[in-house]
Short mmCIF file of N, CA and C in Angstrom, two decimals:
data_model
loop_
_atom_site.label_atom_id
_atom_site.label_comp_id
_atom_site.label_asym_id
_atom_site.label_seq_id
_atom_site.Cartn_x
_atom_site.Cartn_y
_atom_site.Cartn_z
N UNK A 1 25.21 -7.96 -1.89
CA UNK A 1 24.30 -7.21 -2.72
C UNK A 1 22.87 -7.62 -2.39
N UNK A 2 22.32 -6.52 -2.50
CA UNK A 2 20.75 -6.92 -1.85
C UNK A 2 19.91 -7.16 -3.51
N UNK A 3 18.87 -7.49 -3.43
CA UNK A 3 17.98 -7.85 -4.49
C UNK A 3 17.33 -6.95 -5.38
N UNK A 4 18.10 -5.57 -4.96
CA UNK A 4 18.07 -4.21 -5.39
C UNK A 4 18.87 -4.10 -6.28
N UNK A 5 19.93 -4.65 -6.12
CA UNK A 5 21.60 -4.49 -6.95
C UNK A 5 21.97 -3.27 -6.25
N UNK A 6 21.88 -3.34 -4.65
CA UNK A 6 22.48 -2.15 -4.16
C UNK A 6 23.53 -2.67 -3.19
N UNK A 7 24.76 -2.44 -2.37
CA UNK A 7 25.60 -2.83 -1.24
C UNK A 7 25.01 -1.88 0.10
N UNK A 8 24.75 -2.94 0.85
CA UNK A 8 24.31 -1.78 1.98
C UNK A 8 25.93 -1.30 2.53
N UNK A 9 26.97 -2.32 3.06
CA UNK A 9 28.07 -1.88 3.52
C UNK A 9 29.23 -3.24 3.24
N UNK A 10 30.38 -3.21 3.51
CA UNK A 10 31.19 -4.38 3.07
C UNK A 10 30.77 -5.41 3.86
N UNK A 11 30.12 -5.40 4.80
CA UNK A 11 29.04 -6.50 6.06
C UNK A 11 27.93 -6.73 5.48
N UNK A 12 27.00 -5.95 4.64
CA UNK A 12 25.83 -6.18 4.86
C UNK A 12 24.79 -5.39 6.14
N UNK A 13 24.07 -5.28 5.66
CA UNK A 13 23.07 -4.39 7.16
C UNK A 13 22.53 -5.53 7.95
N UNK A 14 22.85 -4.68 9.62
CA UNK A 14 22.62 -5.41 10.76
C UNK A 14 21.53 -5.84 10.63
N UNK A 15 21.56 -6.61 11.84
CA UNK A 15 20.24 -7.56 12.26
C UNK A 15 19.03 -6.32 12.78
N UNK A 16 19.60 -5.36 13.63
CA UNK A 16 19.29 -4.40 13.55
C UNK A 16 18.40 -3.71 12.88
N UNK A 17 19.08 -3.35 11.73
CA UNK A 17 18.24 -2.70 10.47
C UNK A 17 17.60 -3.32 9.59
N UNK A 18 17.62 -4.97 9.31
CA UNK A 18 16.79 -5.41 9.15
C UNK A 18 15.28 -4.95 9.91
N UNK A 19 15.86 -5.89 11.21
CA UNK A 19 14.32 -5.72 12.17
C UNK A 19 13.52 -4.53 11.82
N UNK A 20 14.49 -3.80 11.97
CA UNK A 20 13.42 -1.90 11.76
C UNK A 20 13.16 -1.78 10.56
N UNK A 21 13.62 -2.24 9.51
CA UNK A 21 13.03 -2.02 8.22
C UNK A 21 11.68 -3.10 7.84
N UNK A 22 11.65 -4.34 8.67
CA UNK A 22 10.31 -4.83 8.45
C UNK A 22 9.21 -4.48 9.10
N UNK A 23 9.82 -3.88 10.67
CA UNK A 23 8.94 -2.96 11.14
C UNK A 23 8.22 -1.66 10.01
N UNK A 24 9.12 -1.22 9.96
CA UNK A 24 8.76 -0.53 9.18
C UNK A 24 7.88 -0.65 7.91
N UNK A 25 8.15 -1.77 7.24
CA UNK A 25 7.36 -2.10 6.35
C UNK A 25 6.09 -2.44 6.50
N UNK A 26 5.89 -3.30 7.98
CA UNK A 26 4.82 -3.54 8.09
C UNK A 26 3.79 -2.45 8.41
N UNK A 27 4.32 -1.29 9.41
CA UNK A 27 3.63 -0.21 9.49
C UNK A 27 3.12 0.37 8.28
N UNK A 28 3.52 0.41 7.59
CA UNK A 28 3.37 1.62 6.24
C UNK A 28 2.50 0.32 5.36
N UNK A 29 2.94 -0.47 5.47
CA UNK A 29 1.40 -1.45 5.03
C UNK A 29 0.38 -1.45 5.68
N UNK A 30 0.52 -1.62 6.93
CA UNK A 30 -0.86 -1.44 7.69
C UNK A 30 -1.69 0.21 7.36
N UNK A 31 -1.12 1.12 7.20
CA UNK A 31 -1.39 2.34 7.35
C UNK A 31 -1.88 2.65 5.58
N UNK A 32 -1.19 2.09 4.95
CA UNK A 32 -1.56 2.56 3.10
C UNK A 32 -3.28 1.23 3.12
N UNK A 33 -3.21 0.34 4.00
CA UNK A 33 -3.72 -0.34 3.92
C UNK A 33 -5.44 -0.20 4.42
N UNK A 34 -5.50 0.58 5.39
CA UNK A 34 -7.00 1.60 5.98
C UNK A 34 -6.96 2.47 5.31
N UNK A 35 -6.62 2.99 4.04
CA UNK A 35 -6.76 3.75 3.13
C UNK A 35 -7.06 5.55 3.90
N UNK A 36 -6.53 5.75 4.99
CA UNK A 36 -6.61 7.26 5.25
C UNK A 36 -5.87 7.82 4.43
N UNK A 37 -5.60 8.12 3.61
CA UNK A 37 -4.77 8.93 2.18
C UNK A 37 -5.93 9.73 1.83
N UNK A 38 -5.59 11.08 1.87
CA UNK A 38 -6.73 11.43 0.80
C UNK A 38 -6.10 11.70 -0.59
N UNK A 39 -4.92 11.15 -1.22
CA UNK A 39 -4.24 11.82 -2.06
C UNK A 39 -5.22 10.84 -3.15
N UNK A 40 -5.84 11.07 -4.21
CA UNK A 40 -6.68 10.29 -5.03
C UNK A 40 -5.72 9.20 -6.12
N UNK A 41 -4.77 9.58 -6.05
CA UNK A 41 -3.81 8.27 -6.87
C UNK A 41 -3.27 7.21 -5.95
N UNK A 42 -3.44 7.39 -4.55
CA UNK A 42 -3.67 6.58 -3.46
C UNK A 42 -5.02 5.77 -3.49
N UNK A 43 -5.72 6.89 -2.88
CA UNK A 43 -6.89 6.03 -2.89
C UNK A 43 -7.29 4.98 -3.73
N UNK A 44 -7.20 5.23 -5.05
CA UNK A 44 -7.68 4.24 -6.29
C UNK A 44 -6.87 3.30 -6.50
N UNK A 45 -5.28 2.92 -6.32
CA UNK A 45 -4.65 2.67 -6.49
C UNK A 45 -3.99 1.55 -5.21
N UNK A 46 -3.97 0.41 -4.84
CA UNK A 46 -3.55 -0.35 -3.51
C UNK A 46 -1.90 -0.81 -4.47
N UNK A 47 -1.17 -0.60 -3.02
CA UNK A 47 0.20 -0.26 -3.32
C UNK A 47 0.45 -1.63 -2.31
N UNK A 48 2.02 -1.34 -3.15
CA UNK A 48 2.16 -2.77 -2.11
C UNK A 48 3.63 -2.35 -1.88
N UNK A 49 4.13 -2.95 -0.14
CA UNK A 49 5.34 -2.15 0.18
C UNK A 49 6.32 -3.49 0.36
N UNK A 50 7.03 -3.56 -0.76
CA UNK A 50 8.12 -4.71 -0.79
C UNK A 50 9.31 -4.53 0.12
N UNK A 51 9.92 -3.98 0.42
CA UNK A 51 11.07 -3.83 1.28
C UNK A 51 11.13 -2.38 1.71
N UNK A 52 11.87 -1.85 3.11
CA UNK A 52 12.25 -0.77 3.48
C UNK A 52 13.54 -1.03 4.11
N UNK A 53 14.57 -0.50 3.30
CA UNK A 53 16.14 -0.40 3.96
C UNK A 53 16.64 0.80 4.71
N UNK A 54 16.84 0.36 5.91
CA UNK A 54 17.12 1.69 6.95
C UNK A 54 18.76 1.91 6.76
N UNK A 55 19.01 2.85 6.92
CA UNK A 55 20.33 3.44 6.98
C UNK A 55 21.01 3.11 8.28
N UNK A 56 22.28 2.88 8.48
CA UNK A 56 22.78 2.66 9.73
C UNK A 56 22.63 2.84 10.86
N UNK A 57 22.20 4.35 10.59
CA UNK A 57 21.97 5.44 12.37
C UNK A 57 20.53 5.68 12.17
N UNK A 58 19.88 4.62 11.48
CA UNK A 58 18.34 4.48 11.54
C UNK A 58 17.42 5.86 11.10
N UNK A 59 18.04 6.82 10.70
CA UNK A 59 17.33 8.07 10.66
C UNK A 59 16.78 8.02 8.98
N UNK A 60 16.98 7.24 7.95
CA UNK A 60 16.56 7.23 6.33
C UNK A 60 16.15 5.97 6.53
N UNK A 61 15.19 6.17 5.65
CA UNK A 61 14.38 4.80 5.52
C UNK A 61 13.91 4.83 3.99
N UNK A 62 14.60 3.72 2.97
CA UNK A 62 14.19 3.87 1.86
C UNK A 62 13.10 2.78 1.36
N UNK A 63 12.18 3.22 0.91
CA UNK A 63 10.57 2.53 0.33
C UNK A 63 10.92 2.14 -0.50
N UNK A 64 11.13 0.51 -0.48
CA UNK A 64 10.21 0.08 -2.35
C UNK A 64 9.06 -0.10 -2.63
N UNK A 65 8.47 0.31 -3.32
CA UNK A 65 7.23 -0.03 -3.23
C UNK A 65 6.27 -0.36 -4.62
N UNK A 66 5.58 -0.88 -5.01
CA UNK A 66 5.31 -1.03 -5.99
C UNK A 66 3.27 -1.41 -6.27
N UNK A 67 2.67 -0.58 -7.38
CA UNK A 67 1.26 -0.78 -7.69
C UNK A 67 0.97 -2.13 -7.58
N UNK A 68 -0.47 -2.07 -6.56
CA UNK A 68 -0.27 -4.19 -7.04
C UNK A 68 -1.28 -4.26 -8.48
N UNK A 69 -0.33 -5.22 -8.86
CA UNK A 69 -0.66 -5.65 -10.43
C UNK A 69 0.64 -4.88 -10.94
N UNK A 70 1.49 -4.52 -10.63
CA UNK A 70 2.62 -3.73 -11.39
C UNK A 70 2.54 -2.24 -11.46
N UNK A 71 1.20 -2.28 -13.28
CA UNK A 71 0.91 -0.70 -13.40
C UNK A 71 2.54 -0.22 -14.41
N UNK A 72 1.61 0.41 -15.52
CA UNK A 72 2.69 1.24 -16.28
C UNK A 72 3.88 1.90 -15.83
N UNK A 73 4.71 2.28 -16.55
CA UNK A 73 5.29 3.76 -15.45
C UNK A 73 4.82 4.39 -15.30
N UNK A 74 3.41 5.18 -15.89
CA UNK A 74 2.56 6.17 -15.42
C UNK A 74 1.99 6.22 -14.48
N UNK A 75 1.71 5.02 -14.09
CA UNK A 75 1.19 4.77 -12.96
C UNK A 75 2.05 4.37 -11.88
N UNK A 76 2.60 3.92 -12.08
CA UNK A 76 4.26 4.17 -10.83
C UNK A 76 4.91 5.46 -10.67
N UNK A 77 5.02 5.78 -11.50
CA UNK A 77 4.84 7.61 -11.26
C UNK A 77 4.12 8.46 -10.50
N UNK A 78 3.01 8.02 -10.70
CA UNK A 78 1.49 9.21 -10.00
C UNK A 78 1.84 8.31 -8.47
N UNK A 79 1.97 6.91 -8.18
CA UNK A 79 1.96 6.53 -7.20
C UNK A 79 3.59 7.10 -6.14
N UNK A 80 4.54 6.80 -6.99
CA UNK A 80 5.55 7.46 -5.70
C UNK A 80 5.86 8.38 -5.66
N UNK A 81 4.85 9.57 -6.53
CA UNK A 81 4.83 10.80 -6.45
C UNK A 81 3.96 11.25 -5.42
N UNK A 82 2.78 10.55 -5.21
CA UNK A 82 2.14 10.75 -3.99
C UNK A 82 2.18 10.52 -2.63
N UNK A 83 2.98 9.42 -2.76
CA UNK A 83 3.80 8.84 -1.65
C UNK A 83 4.25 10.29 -0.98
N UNK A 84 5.33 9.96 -2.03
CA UNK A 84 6.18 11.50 -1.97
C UNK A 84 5.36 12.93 -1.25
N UNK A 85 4.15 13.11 -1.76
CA UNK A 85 3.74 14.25 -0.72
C UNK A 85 2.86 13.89 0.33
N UNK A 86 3.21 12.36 0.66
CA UNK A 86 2.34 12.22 2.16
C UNK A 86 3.34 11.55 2.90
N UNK A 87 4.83 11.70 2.61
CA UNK A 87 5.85 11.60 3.13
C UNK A 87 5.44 12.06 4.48
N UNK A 88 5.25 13.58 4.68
CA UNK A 88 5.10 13.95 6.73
C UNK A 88 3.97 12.91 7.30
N UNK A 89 2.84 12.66 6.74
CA UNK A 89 1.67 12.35 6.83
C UNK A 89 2.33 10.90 7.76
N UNK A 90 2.83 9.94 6.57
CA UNK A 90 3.65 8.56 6.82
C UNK A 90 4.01 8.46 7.82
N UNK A 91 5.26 9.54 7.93
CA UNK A 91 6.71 9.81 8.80
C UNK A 91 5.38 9.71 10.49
N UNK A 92 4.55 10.64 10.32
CA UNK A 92 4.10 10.61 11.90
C UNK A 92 3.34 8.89 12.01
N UNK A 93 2.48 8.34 10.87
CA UNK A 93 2.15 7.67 12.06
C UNK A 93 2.65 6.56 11.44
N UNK A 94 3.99 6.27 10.97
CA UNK A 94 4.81 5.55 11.59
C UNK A 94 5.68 5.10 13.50
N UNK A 95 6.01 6.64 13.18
CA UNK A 95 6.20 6.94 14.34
C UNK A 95 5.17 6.20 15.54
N UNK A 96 3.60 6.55 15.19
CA UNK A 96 3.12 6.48 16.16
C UNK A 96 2.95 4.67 16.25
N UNK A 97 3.68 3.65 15.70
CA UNK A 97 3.02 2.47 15.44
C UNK A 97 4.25 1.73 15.60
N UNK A 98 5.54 2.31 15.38
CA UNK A 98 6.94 1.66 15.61
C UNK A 98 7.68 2.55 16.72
N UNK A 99 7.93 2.13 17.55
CA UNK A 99 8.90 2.61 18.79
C UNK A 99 10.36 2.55 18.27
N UNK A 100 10.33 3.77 17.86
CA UNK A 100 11.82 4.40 17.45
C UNK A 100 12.60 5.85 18.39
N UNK A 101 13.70 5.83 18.08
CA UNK A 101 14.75 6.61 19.21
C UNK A 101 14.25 8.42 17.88
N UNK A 102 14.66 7.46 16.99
CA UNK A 102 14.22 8.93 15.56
C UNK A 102 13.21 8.27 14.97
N UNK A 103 12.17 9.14 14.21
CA UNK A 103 11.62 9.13 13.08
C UNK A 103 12.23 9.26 12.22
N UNK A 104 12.32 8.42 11.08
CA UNK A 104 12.82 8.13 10.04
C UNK A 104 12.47 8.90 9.04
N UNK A 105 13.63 9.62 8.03
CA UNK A 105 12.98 10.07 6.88
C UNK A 105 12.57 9.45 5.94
N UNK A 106 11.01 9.19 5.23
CA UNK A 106 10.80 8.11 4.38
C UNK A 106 11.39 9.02 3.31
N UNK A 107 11.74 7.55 1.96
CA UNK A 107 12.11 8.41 0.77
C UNK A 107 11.31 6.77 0.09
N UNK A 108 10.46 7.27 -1.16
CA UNK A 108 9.90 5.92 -1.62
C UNK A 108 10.57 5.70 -3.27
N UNK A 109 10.98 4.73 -3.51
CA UNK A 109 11.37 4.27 -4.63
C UNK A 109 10.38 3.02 -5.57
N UNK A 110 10.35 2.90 -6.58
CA UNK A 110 9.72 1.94 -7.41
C UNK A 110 10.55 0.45 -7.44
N UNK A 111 9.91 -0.80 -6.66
CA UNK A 111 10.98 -1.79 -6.90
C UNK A 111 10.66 -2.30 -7.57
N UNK A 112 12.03 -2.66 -8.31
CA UNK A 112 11.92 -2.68 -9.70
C UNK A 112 12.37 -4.31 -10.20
N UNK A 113 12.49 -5.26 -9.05
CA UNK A 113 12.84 -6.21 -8.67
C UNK A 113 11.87 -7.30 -9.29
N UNK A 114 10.51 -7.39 -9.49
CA UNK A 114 9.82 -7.83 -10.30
C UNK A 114 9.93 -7.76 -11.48
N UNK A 115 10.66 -6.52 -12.20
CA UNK A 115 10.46 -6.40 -14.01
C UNK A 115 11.74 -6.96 -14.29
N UNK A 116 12.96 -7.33 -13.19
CA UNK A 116 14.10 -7.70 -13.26
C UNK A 116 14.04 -9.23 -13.40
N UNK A 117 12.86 -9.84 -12.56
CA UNK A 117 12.73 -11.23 -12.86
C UNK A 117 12.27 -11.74 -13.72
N UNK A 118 11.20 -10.80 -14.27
CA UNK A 118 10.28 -11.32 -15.41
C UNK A 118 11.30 -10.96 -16.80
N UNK A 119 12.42 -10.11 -16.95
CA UNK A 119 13.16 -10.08 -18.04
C UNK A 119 14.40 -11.00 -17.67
N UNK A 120 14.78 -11.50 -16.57
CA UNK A 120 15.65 -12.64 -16.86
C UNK A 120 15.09 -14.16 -17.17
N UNK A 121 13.04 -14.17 -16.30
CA UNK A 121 12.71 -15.13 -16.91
C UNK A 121 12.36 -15.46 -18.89
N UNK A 122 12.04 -14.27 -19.14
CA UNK A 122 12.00 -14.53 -20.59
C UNK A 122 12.98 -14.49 -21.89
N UNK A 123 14.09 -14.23 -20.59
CA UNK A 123 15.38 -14.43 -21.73
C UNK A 123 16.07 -16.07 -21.72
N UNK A 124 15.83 -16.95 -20.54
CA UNK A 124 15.68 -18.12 -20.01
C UNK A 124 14.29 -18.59 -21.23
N UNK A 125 13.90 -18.12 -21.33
CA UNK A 125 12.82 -19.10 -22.51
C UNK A 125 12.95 -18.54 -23.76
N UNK A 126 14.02 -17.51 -23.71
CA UNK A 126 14.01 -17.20 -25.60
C UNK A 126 14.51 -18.42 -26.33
N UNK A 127 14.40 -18.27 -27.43
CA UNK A 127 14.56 -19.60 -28.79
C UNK A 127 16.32 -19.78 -28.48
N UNK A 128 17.13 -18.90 -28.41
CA UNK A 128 18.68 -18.45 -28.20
C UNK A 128 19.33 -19.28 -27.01
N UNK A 129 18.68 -19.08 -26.08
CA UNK A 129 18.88 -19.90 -24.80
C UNK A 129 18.42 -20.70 -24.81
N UNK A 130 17.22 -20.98 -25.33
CA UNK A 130 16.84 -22.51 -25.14
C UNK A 130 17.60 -23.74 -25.98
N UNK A 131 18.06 -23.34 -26.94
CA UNK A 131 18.85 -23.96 -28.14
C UNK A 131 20.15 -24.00 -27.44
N UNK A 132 20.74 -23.28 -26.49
CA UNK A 132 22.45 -22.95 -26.47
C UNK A 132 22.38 -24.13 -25.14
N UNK A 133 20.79 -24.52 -24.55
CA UNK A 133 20.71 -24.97 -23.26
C UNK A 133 20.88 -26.64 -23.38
N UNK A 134 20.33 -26.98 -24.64
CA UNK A 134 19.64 -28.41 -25.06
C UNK A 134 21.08 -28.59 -26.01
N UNK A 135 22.19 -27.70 -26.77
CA UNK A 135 23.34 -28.23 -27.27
C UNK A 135 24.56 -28.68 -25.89
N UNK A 136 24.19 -27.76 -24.95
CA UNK A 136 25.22 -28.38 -23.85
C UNK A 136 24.61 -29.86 -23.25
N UNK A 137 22.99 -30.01 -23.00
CA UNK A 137 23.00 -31.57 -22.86
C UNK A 137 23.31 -32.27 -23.73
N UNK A 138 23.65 -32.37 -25.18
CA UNK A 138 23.93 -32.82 -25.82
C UNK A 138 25.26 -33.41 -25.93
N UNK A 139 25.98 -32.50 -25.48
CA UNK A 139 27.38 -32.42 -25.12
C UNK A 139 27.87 -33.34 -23.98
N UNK A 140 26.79 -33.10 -23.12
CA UNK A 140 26.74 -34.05 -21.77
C UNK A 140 26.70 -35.27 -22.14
N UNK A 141 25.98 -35.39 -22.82
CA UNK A 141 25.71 -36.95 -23.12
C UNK A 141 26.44 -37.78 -23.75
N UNK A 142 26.97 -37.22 -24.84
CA UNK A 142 27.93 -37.59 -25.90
C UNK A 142 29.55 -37.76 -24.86
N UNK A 143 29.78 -36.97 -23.96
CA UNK A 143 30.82 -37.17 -23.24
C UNK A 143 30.67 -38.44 -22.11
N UNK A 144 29.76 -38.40 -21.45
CA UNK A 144 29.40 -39.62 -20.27
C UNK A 144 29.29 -40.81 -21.32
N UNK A 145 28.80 -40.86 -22.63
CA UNK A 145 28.78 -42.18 -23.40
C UNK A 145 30.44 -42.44 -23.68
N UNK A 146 31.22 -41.90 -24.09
CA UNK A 146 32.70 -41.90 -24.15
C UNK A 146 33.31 -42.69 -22.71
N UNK A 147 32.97 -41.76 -21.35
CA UNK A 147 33.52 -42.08 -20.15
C UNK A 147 33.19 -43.40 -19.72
N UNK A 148 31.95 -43.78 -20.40
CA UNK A 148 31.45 -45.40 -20.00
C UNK A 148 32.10 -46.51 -20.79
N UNK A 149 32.72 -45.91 -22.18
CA UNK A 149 33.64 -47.34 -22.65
C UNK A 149 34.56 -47.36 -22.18
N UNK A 150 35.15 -46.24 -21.64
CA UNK A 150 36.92 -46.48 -21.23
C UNK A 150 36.89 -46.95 -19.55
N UNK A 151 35.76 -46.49 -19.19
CA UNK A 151 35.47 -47.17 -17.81
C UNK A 151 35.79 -48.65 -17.54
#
């Protein structure tokens, strides 16, 4: 399982599709990154491209991508909606920056992999867990003091 909570295949994706998906990533960073977009929720907006998972026969290429600083859903919205219509725009000068057999169809998604950490980190510091965390050392202790008299 990738950090998506997705299965690429019962293997895992090649070394292969790795490589081309950081290629890839890096292109489409370099390129969102000289700001030629004229789409204005682009422009105002610096995006940041966390992972790209290529499909087997290399022809799909899926975007995570995410506002830096996060950004509402409204604003993750307007952003991979624009993505979304500079999809051809992408697709060529990717192309022109990664030496590929196909151009890849981009498809961009919101990763969502950050709001996943920050809600398992604050359930790790709720009052619930922290209490259920400090009765099992308790437990610990009270047992290793037992194991040391009969020792």
């Amino acid at each position: 399982m990738t950090r998506h909570g997705h299965h690429h295949s019962a293997k895992g994706p090649s070394q292969r599709q790795l490589r081309v998906g950081e290629e890839l990533r890096h292109a489409l960073a370099w390129i969102l990154e000289r700001g030629e977009l004229r789409d204005p929720a682009l422009a105002t907006t610096p995006v940041t491209v966390t992972e790209v998972r290529v499909s087997p026969d290399l022809k799909n290429a899926t975007c995570f991508v995410t506002p830096l600083g996060g950004g509402d859903a409204e604003a993750v919205k307007t952003v991979i909606d624009a993505l979304g219509r500079a999809r051809k725009f992408l697709r060529h000068e990717v192309v022109r920056k990664v030496n590929l057999k196909f151009a890849p169809q981009l498809h961009f998604e919101h990763d969502t992999s950050f709001d996943f950490a920050g809600h398992i980190d604050q359930l790790l510091h709720s009052p619930e867990v922290a209490r259920d965390l400090h009765r099992d050392d308790d437990a610990d202790i009270e047992f290793d003091g037992e194991s040391d008299e009969t020792a």
